[in-house]
């Protein structure tokens, strides 16, 4: 069945290292979201794309985070350099946005990032 | 797993009883509301949604109620089962907003006692 996939599922790294998280949205979905979930802040929207173009990345620290969609089947979220405060679970979600007034977001299983 | 041990309000409910989870939303311009369920180790999963032109919508064992006057949303789960143990999030959005963006609430943890 169609689902959003994320890799890696777990990542442990040291402060200062680069981290890249990948997401494969559901085929045909044209809007992709990146969220971060932490104990303190709950579920925060970092950035989202429609038809591979960034719509809003105001929730993302620009100095170290970057999000891209190299193609319609891949979204990436990169942190460089990583810091301990970046430790969280990062979720990707996709939605079929074109031609429908609204639709539910389908979430991936998340990437648990630990920065030591 | 991919849950983060959030310090959340917790609702303990006996198996077989009905559960009511409440949510206050912030934006009076929001016209679309959605409930998600997040089980331990998984991403949030859609339960039910409702538009602002409705005040009640029913699904299988779940009912969402919307009170726009006081900006309040609730999720009712009938005959709660152990599999309903999870964190529940409400989210709000605007149908005409670009990109189907949602703003999520803090979540409520539901624990079902056997």
CSV table of C-alpha atoms in Angstrom, one decimal, chain A residues 9-10 31 33 35 37-43 45 48 50 55-56 58 88-89 91 95-97 100-112, chain B residues 1-7 31-32 34 36 38 41-46 49 51 87 89 92-106:
chain,number,residue,atom,x,y,z
A,9,UNK,CA,15.0,5.6,10.9
A,10,UNK,CA,17.6,6.4,13.5
A,31,UNK,CA,3.0,18.7,-1.5
A,33,UNK,CA,6.1,18.8,4.6
A,35,UNK,CA,8.1,18.5,10.8
A,37,UNK,CA,8.8,16.7,17.1
A,38,UNK,CA,10.4,17.4,20.5
A,39,UNK,CA,9.3,17.0,24.1
A,40,UNK,CA,9.3,20.8,24.6
A,41,UNK,CA,7.9,22.1,21.4
A,42,UNK,CA,5.6,19.3,20.2
A,43,UNK,CA,5.1,19.0,16.4
A,45,UNK,CA,6.4,22.7,10.9
A,48,UNK,CA,7.0,22.6,2.9
A,50,UNK,CA,4.5,22.1,-3.6
A,55,UNK,CA,6.3,27.4,-0.2
A,56,UNK,CA,7.4,28.2,3.3
A,58,UNK,CA,10.0,30.1,7.9
A,88,UNK,CA,14.4,15.2,17.8
A,89,UNK,CA,12.2,13.1,15.7
A,91,UNK,CA,8.8,13.6,10.2
A,95,UNK,CA,-0.5,15.3,0.6
A,96,UNK,CA,-2.3,15.2,-2.8
A,97,UNK,CA,-2.7,18.9,-3.1
A,100,UNK,CA,-8.6,19.0,-4.3
A,101,UNK,CA,-9.8,21.6,-1.8
A,102,UNK,CA,-8.0,19.9,1.0
A,103,UNK,CA,-6.7,16.5,1.9
A,104,UNK,CA,-5.1,14.8,4.8
A,105,UNK,CA,-1.4,14.7,5.3
A,106,UNK,CA,0.2,11.2,5.3
A,107,UNK,CA,3.1,11.0,7.7
A,108,UNK,CA,6.2,8.9,7.4
A,109,UNK,CA,7.6,6.9,10.3
A,110,UNK,CA,10.1,9.5,11.2
A,111,UNK,CA,13.8,9.8,11.7
A,112,UNK,CA,15.0,9.9,15.3
B,1,UNK,CA,10.5,4.0,18.5
B,2,UNK,CA,9.7,7.3,16.9
B,3,UNK,CA,7.7,8.9,19.7
B,4,UNK,CA,9.4,11.4,21.9
B,5,UNK,CA,7.9,10.8,25.4
B,6,UNK,CA,6.1,14.1,25.4
B,7,UNK,CA,5.0,15.5,28.7
B,31,UNK,CA,-12.0,26.5,8.5
B,32,UNK,CA,-10.6,23.0,8.5
B,34,UNK,CA,-8.3,17.3,11.7
B,36,UNK,CA,-4.4,12.6,14.2
B,38,UNK,CA,0.2,8.8,17.0
B,41,UNK,CA,7.1,4.4,17.3
B,42,UNK,CA,5.0,5.7,14.4
B,43,UNK,CA,4.1,8.9,12.7
B,44,UNK,CA,0.8,10.6,13.2
B,45,UNK,CA,-2.1,8.9,11.4
B,46,UNK,CA,-5.3,10.6,10.2
B,49,UNK,CA,-11.6,15.7,9.8
B,51,UNK,CA,-14.9,21.7,7.9
B,87,UNK,CA,-1.2,10.4,21.6
B,89,UNK,CA,-3.4,15.7,18.1
B,92,UNK,CA,-6.2,23.5,12.2
B,93,UNK,CA,-5.8,24.9,8.8
B,94,UNK,CA,-7.4,27.1,6.1
B,95,UNK,CA,-8.8,25.4,3.0
B,96,UNK,CA,-7.7,28.2,0.7
B,97,UNK,CA,-4.3,28.6,2.2
B,98,UNK,CA,-1.5,27.7,-0.1
B,99,UNK,CA,0.0,24.3,0.5
B,100,UNK,CA,-2.6,22.8,2.8
B,101,UNK,CA,-0.6,23.9,5.9
B,102,UNK,CA,-1.7,22.7,9.3
B,103,UNK,CA,-1.0,24.0,12.8
B,104,UNK,CA,-0.9,21.2,15.4
B,105,UNK,CA,-1.9,21.4,19.0
B,106,UNK,CA,0.2,20.0,21.8
